[in-house]
Coordinates of C-alpha atoms in Angstrom, one line a residue:
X1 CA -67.2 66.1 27.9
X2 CA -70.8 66.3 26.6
X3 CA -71.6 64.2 23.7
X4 CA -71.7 65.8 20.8
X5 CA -74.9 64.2 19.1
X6 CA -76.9 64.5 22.4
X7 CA -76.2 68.3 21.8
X8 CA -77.0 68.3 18.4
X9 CA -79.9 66.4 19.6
X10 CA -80.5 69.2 22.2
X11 CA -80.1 72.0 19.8
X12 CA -82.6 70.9 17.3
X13 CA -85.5 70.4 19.8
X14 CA -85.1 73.9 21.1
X15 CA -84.8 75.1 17.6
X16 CA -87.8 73.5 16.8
X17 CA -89.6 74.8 19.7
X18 CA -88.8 78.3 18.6
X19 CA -90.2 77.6 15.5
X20 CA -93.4 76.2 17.2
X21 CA -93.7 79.1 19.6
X22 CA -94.4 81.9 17.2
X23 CA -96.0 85.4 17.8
X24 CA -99.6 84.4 15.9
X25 CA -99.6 80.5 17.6
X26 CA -99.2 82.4 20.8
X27 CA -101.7 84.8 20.2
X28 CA -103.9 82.6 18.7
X29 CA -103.6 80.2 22.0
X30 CA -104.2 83.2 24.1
X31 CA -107.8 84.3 22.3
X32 CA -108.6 80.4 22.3
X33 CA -108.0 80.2 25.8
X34 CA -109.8 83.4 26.9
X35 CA -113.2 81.8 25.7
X36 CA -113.0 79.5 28.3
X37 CA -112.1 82.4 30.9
X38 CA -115.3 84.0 29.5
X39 CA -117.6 80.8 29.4
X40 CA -116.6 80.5 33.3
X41 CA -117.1 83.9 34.4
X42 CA -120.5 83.9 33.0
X43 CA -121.5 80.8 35.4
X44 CA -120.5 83.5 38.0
X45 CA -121.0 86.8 37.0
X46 CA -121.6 88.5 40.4
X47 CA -118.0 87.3 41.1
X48 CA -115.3 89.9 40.2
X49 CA -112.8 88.1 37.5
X50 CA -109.0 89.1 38.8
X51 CA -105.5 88.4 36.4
X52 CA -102.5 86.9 38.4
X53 CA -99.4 89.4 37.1
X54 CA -98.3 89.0 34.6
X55 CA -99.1 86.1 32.1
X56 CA -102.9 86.0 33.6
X57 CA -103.3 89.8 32.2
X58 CA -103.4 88.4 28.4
X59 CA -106.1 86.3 28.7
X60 CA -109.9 88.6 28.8
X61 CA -110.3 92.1 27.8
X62 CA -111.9 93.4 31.1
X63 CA -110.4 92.2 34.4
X64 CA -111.8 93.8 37.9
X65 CA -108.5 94.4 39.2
X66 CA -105.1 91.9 39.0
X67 CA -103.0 90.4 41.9
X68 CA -99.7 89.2 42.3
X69 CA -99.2 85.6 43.9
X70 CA -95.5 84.0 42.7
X71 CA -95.4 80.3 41.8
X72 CA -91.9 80.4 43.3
X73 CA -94.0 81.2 46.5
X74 CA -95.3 77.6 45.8
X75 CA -92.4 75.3 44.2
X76 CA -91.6 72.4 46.3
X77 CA -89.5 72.8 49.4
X78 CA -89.3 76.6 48.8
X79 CA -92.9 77.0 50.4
X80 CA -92.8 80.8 51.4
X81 CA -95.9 83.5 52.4
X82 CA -94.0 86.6 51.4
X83 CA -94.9 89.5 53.6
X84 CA -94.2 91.9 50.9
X85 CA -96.8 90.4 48.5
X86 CA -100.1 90.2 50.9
X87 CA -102.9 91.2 48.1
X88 CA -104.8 92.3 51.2
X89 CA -107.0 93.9 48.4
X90 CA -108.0 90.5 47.2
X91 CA -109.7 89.1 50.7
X92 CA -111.5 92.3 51.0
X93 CA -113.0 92.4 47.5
X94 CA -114.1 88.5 48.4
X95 CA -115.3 89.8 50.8
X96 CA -117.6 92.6 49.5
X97 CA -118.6 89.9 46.5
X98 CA -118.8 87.1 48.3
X99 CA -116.3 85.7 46.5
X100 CA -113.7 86.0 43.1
X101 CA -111.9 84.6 40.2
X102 CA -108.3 84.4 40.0
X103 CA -107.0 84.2 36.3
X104 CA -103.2 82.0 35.6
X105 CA -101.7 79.9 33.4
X106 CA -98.9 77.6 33.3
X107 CA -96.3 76.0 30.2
X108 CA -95.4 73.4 32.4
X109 CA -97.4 71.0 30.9
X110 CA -99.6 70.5 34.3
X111 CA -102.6 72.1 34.9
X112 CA -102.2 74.4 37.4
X113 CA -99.2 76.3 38.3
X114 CA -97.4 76.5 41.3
X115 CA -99.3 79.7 42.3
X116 CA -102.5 77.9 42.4
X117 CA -101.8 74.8 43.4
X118 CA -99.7 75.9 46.8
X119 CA -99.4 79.6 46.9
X120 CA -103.2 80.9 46.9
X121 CA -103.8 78.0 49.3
X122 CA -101.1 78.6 51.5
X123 CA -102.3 82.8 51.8
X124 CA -105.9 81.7 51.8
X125 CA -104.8 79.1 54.9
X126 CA -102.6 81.5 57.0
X127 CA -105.4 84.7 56.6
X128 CA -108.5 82.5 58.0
X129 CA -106.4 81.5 60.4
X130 CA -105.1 85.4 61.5
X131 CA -108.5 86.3 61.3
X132 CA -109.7 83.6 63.5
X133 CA -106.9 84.7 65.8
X134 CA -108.3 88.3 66.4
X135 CA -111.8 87.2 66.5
X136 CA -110.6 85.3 69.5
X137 CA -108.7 88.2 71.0
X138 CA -111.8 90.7 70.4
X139 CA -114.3 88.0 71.7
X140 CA -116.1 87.8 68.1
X141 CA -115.8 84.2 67.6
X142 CA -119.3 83.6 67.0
X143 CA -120.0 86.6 65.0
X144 CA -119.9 85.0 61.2
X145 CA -121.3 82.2 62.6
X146 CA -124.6 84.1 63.9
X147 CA -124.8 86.4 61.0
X148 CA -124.4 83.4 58.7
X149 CA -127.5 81.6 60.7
X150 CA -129.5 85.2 60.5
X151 CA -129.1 85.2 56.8
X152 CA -130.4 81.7 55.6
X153 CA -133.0 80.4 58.2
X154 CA -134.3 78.6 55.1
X155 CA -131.3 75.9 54.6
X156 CA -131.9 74.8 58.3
X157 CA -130.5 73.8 60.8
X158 CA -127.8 71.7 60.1
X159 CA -125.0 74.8 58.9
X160 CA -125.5 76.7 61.7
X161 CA -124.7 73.6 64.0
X162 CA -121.5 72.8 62.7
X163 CA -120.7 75.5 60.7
X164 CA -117.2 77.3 62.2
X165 CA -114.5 78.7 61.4
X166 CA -112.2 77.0 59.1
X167 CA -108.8 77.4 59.4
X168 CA -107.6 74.0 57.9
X169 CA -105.1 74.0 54.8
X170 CA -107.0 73.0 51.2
X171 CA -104.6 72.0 48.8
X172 CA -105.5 70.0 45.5
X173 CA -105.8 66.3 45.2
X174 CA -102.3 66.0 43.4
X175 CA -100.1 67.6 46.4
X176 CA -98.8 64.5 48.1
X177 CA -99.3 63.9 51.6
X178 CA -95.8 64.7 52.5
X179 CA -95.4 67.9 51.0
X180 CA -99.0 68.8 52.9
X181 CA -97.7 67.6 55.8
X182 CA -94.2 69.9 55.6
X183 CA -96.3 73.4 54.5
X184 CA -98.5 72.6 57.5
X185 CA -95.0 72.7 60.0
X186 CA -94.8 76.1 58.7
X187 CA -98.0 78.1 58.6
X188 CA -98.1 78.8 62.5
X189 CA -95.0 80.6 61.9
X190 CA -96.2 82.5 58.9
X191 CA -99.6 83.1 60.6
X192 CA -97.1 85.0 63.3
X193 CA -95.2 86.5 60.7
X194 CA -98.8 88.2 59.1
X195 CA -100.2 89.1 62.4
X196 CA -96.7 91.5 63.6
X197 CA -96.1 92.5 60.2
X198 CA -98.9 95.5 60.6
X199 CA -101.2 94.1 58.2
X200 CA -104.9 95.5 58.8
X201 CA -105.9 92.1 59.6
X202 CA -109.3 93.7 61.4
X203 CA -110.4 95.4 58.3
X204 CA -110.5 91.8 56.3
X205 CA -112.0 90.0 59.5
X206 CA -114.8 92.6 59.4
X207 CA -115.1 92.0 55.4
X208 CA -115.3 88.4 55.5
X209 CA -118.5 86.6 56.9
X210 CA -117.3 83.1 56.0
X211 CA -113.5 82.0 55.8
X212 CA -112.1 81.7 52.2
X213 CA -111.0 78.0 50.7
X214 CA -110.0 77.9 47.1
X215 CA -110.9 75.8 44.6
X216 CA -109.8 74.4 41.3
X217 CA -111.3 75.4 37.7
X218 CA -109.3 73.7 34.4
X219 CA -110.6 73.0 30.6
X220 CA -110.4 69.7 32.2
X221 CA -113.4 70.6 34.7
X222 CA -116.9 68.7 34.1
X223 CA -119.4 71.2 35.3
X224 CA -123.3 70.7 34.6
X225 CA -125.0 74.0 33.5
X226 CA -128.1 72.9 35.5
X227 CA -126.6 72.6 38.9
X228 CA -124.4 75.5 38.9
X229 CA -123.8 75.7 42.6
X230 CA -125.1 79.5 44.0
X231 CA -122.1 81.0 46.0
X232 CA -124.0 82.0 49.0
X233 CA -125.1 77.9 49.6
X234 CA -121.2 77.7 50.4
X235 CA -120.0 77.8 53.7
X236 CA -117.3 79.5 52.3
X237 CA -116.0 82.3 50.9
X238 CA -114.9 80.9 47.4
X239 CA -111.4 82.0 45.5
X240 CA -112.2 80.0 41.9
X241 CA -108.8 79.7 40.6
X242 CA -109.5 79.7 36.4
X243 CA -106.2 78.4 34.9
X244 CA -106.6 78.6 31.5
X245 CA -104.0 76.0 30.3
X246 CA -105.1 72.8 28.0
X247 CA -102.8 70.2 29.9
X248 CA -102.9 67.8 26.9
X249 CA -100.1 68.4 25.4
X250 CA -97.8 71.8 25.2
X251 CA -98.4 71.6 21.2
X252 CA -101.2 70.9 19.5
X253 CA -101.9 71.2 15.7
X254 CA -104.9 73.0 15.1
X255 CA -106.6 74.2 11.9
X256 CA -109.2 77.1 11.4
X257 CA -111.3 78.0 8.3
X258 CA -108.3 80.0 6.9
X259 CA -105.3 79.0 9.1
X260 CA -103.3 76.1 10.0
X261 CA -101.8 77.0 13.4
X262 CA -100.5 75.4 16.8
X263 CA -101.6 75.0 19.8
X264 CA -99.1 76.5 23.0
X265 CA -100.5 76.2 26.7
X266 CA -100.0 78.9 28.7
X267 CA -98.7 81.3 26.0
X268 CA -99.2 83.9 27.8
X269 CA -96.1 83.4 30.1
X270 CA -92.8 84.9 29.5
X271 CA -94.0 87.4 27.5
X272 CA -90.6 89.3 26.8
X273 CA -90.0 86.1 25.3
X274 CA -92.2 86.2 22.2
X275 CA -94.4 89.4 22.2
X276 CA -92.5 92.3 20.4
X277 CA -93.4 94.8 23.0
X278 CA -97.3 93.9 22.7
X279 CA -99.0 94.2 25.5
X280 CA -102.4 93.0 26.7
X281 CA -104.1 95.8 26.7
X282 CA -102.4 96.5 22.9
X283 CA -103.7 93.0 22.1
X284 CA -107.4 93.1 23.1
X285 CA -108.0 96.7 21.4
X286 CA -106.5 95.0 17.8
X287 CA -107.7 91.2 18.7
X288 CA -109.6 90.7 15.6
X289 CA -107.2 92.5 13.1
X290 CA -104.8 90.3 14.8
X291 CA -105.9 86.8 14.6
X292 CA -107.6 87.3 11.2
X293 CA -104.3 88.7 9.7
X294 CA -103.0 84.9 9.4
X295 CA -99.3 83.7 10.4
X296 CA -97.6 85.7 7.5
X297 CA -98.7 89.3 8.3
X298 CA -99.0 88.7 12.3
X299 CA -95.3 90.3 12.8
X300 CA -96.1 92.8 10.5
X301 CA -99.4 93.4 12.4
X302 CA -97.9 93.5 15.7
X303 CA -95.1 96.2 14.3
X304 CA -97.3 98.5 12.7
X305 CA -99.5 98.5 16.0
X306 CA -96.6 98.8 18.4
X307 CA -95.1 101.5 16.9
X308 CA -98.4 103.5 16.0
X309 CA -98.9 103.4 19.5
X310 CA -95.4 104.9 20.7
X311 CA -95.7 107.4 18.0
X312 CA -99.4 108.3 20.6
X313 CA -97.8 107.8 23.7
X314 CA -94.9 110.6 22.3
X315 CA -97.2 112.9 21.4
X316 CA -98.4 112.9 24.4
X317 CA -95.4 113.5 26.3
X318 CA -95.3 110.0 27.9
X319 CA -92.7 107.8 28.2
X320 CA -92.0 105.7 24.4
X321 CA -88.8 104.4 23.8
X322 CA -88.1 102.7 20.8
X323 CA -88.2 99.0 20.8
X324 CA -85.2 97.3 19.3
X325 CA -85.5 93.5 18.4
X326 CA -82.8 91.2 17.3
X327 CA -82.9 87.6 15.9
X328 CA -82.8 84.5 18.2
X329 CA -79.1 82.8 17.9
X330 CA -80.8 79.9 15.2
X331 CA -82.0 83.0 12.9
X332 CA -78.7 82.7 10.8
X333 CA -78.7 78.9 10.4
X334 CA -83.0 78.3 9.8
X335 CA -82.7 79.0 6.6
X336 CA -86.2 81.2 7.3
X337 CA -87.2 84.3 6.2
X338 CA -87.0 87.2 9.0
X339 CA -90.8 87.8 9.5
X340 CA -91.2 84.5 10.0
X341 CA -88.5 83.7 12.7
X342 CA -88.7 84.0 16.6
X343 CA -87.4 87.2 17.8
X344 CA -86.1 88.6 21.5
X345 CA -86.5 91.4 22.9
X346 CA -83.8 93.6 23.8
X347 CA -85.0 94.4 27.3
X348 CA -83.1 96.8 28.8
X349 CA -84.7 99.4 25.7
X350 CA -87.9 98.4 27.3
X351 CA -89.8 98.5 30.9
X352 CA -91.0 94.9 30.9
X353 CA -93.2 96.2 34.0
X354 CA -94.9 99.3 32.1
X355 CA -96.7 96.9 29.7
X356 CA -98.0 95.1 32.7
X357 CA -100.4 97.7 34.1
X358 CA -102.4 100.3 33.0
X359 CA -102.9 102.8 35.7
X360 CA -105.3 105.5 35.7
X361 CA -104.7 106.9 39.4
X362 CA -102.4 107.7 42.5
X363 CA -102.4 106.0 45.6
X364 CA -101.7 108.4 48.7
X365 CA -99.8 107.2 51.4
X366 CA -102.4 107.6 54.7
X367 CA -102.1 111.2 56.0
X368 CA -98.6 111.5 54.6
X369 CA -98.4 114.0 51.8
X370 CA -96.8 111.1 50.3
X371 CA -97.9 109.5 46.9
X372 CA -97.1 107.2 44.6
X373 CA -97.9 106.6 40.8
X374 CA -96.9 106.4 37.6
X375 CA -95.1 108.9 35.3
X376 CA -97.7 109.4 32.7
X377 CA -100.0 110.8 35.5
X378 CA -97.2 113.0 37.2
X379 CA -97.5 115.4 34.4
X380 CA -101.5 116.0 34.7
X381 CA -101.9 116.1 38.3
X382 CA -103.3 119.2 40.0
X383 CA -103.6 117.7 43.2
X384 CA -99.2 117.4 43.9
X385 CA -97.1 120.5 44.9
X386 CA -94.2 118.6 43.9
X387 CA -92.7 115.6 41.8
X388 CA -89.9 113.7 42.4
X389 CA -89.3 111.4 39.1
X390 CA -87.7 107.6 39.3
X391 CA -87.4 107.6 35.4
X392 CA -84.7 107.3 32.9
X393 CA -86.0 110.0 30.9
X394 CA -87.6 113.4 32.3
X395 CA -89.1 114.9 29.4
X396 CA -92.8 114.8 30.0
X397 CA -91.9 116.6 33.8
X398 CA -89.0 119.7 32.5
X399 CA -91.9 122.3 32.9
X400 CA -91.8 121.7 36.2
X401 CA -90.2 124.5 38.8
X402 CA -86.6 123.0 39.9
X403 CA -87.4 123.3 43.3
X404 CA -90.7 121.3 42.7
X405 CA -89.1 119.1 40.6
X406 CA -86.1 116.5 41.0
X407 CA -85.8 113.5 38.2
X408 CA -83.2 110.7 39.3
X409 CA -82.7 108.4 37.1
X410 CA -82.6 105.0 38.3
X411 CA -82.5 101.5 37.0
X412 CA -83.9 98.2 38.0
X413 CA -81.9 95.8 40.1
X414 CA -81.6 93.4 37.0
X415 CA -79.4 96.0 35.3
X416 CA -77.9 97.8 37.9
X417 CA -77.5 96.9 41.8
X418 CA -76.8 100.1 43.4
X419 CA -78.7 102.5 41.0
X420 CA -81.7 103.1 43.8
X421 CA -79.3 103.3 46.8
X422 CA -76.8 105.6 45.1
X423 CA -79.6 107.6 44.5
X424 CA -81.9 107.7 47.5
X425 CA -79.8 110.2 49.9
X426 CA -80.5 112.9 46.8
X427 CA -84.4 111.5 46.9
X428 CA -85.0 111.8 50.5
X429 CA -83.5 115.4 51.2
X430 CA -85.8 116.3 48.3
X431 CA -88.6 114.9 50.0
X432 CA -87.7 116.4 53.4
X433 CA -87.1 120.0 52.2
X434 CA -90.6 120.0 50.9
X435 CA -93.0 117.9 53.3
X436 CA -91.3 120.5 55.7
X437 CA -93.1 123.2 54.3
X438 CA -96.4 121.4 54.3
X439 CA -96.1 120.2 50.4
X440 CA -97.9 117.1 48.9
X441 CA -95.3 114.9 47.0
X442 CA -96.0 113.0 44.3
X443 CA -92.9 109.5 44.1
X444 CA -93.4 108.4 40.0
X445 CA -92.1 106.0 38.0
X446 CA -92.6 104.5 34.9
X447 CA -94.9 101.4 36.1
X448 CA -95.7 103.0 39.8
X449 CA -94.8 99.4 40.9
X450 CA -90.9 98.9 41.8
X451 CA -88.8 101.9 42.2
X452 CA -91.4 104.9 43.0
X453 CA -92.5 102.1 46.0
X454 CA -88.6 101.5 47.2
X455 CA -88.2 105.2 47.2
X456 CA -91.6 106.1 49.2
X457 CA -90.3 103.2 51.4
X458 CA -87.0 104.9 52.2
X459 CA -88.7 108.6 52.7
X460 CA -91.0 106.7 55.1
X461 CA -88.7 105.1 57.5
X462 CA -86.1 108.0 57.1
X463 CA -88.4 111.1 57.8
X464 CA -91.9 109.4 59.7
X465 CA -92.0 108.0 63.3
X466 CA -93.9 104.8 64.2
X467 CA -97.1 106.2 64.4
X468 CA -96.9 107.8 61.1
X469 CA -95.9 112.0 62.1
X470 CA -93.8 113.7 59.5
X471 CA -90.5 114.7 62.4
X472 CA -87.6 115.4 59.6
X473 CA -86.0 112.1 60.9
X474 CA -85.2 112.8 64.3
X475 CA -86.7 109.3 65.2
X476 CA -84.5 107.2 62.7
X477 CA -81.3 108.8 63.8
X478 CA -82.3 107.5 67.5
X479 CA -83.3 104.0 66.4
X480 CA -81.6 100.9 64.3
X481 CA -83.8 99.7 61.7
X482 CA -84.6 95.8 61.6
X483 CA -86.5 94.2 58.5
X484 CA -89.4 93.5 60.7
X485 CA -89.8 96.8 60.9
X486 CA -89.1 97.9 57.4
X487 CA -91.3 94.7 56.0
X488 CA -94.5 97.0 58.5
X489 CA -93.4 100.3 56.8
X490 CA -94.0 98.3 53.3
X491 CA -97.4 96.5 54.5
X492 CA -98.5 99.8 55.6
X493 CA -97.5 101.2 51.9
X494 CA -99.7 98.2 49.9
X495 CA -102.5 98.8 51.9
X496 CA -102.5 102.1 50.1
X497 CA -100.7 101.1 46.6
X498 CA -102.3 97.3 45.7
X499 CA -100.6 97.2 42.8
X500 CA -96.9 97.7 44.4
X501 CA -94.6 94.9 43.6
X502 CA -91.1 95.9 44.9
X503 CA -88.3 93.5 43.8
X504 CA -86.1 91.9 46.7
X505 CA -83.2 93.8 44.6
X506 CA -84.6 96.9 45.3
X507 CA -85.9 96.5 48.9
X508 CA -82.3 95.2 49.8
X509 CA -81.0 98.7 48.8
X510 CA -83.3 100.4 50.7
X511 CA -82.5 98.5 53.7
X512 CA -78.9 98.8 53.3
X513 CA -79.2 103.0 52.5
X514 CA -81.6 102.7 55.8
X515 CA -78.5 100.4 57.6
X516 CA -76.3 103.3 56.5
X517 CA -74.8 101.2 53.9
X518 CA -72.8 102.2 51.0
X519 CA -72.8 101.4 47.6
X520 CA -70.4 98.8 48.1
X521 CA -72.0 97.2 50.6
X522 CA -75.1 96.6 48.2
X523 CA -73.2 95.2 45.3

């Protein structure tokens, strides 16, 4: 039996850290912190400043583009490079800039999290070393070398003598020996796993004239303004990983000309957690209004914005439920009033994903008639023949032709396990009976992220051959599918869609619908 007082003990602390990690203290932490990510973009401005999904999105108002690199990818002994998350798009964008910033934060009370201390290392590590491999095989193994040499005559000699390839693993200072010395077993095997996955490991190696390395930025960082290093003097390719995190302490009491508040690193994670249905991009367009409104009126705030916006989005046909909140389990013993208390969301009213991105296009699939996107653009685009909808609710599409048209409505893995597999048989004879004819298809859901990218994946390896030909499945019924060849088909899908992120719950459905599984055999 657990001791009583050490659960009372227990009890109180969280209690207390609820009452610490309110909605203005996290926003307030959040606008603090995103000076700093604005002081060190200015040292680089020619370098495009990224945001690692999802807590990294909170903390500027303009990011170039976001990635998605998983600190699970990272955490000790679980060391993975995950096929399905390449961010492919990141190494060529280096490469055209000669360089970026990646954007993250971390509660954890360190300074880095997990994503940037071993997971960007670990991608950076295995894609210099795939690209090294196919310079070898195409007989270019000199090529960034000479280019390098014909571009700065001026530093000398010396780089051009010892400057190669570098395919080495850079981790941080505080990664121990031994746990280098286990990722480096492994990252032969995952250089393997990149380079048969289908990965268009030629366009990067053309892209990149110097291999990438990472390298640390913290509010603990000393840099002198006066010998701000240029990013072409590297030999390098530079990935600046910005976490935003103050590692001092996880709360700090601060106090501004009107406002006592505290201090939370990395506030930005979790967000379902704390922010009411606010959203970055919600956040950034009422910043001010925000943080000047004080601790009192910063619920109220938040409210008012939220629903002003849904009450838009409506209008507009889009997809806006209503948000419903309830108080955390210590609301009835705090004694505090309910504006003041920390609230959760109720999550499955909400699409945690759609506050995550805002996306103003479509990505088409190759030379598929295939594309994939979100619902709010499914309504306006002129350039589809047909829609077939992934959302819960299908009011912004019903003027759409039935045989044009098909809305399942499917649910995340989280909520329901078989949702996408009981539907995809009803979504792929859709998508056959029209890319027959010769018509574009247009795969939506609400974020264009998860389920519209599971379903293109299905249509894909149920009605395309190898090489990519539309043949009404007369090659899958002749062939077993393995996940080698289903993690290619989803490669050759992000190099297309950068912003997929398919969860494992989903892809397992559409492997076992493609295994000619049933909806038992997912659950």
């Amino acid at each position: 039996m657990e001791n009583p007082a050490n659960l009372n003990i227990y009890k109180a602390s969280r209690t207390i850290k609820r009452r610490e990690n309110t909605l203005f203290n996290a926003l307030r932490s959040i606008y603090e912190d995103s000076i700093f990510v604005g002081e060190i973009s200015q040292l680089w401005p020619e370098l495009p400043l990224l945001a690692n999904l999802r807590c990294g999105l909170w903390y500027s108002q303009k990011f170039h583009s976001t990635c998605y690199f998983k600190s699970t990818d990272g955490h000790t002994n679980n060391w993975s490079f995950n096929t399905s998350r390449l961010n492919l798009h990141v190494a060529l964008l280096a490469g055209q800039k000669g360089g970026c910033m990646i954007v993250d934060s971390t509660r954890k009370g360190k300074r880095f999290p997990d994503s940037m201390s071993k997971t960007i290392p670990i991608w950076t590590c295995v894609l210099n070393r795939a690209i090294w491999n196919y310079r070898m095989r195409c007989g270019l193994a000199g090529t960034a070398e000479k280019k390098e040499t014909n571009n700065s005559t001026e530093r000398g000699d010396s780089i051009s003598d010892s400057y190669s390839w570098d395919c080495s693993l850079h981790l941080p200072l505080w990664v121990s020996n031994t746990e280098r010395a286990l990722i480096e077993e492994r990252l032969d095997g995952w250089t393997k796993d990149l380079e048969v996955s289908g990965a268009d490991i030629a366009s990067i190696a053309l892209s990149l004239n110097k291999p990438l390395r990472p390298l640390w930025i913290s509010q603990k960082t000393v840099i002198w303004l006066n010998e701000v290093p240029d990013c072409d003097s590297w030999d390098f390719t530079p990935i600046l990983l910005v976490s935003t995190s103050s590692p001092s302490s996880n709360f700090q009491q601060r106090t501004a000309s009107e406002f006592s508040w505290r201090y939370i690193a990395g506030a930005g994670d979790d967000e379902e957690s704390w922010a009411r249905g606010l959203s970055p991009n919600l956040f950034w367009k009422h910043a001010y209004d925000l943080i000047s409104s004080g601790p009192d009126m910063c619920n109220k705030k938040v409210a008012d914005i939220i629903e002003k916006d849904r009450v838009y989005r409506a209008q507009r046909g889009e997809n806006a439920p209503q948000i419903s909140i309830k108080p955390s389990k210590s609301s009835t013993s705090s004694g505090r009033l309910p504006a003041e208390e920390q609230l959760d969301l109720e999550s499955q009213f909400m699409n945690i994903d759609e506050k995550s991105s805002d996306n103003n296009s479509i990505f088409w699939l190759g030379e598929s008639n295939v594309a994939v996107g979100t619902t709010q653009l499914a309504k306006d685009e002129s350039g589809v023949d047909c829609v077939l909808s992934c959302d819960q609710e299908s009011n912004s599409l019903c003027s759409k032709e039935s045989e044009a048209y098909l809305n399942l409505s499917i649910v995340s893995s989280k909520f329901d396990r078989s949702s996408l597999l009981r539907n995809l048989p009803s979504a792929v004879n859709f998508a056959k009976n029209n890319l027959k004819k010769g018509q574009k298809l247009l795969v939506c859901c609400s974020s264009g992220e998860d389920i519209s990218i599971c379903v293109c994946l299905a249509i894909l390896m149920s009605l395309f051959d190898d090489r990519g030909h539309f043949d009404e499945g007369r090659s899958f019924t002749e062939r077993r599918v393995t996940k080698l060849e289903l993690r290619r088909r989803l490669v050759f899908i992000c190099q297309f869609a950068v912003n997929a992120r398919p969860s494992r719950g989903n892809v397992k459905q559409v492997f076992n619908y493609l295994s000619g599984g049933n909806v038992e055999t997912a659950s």
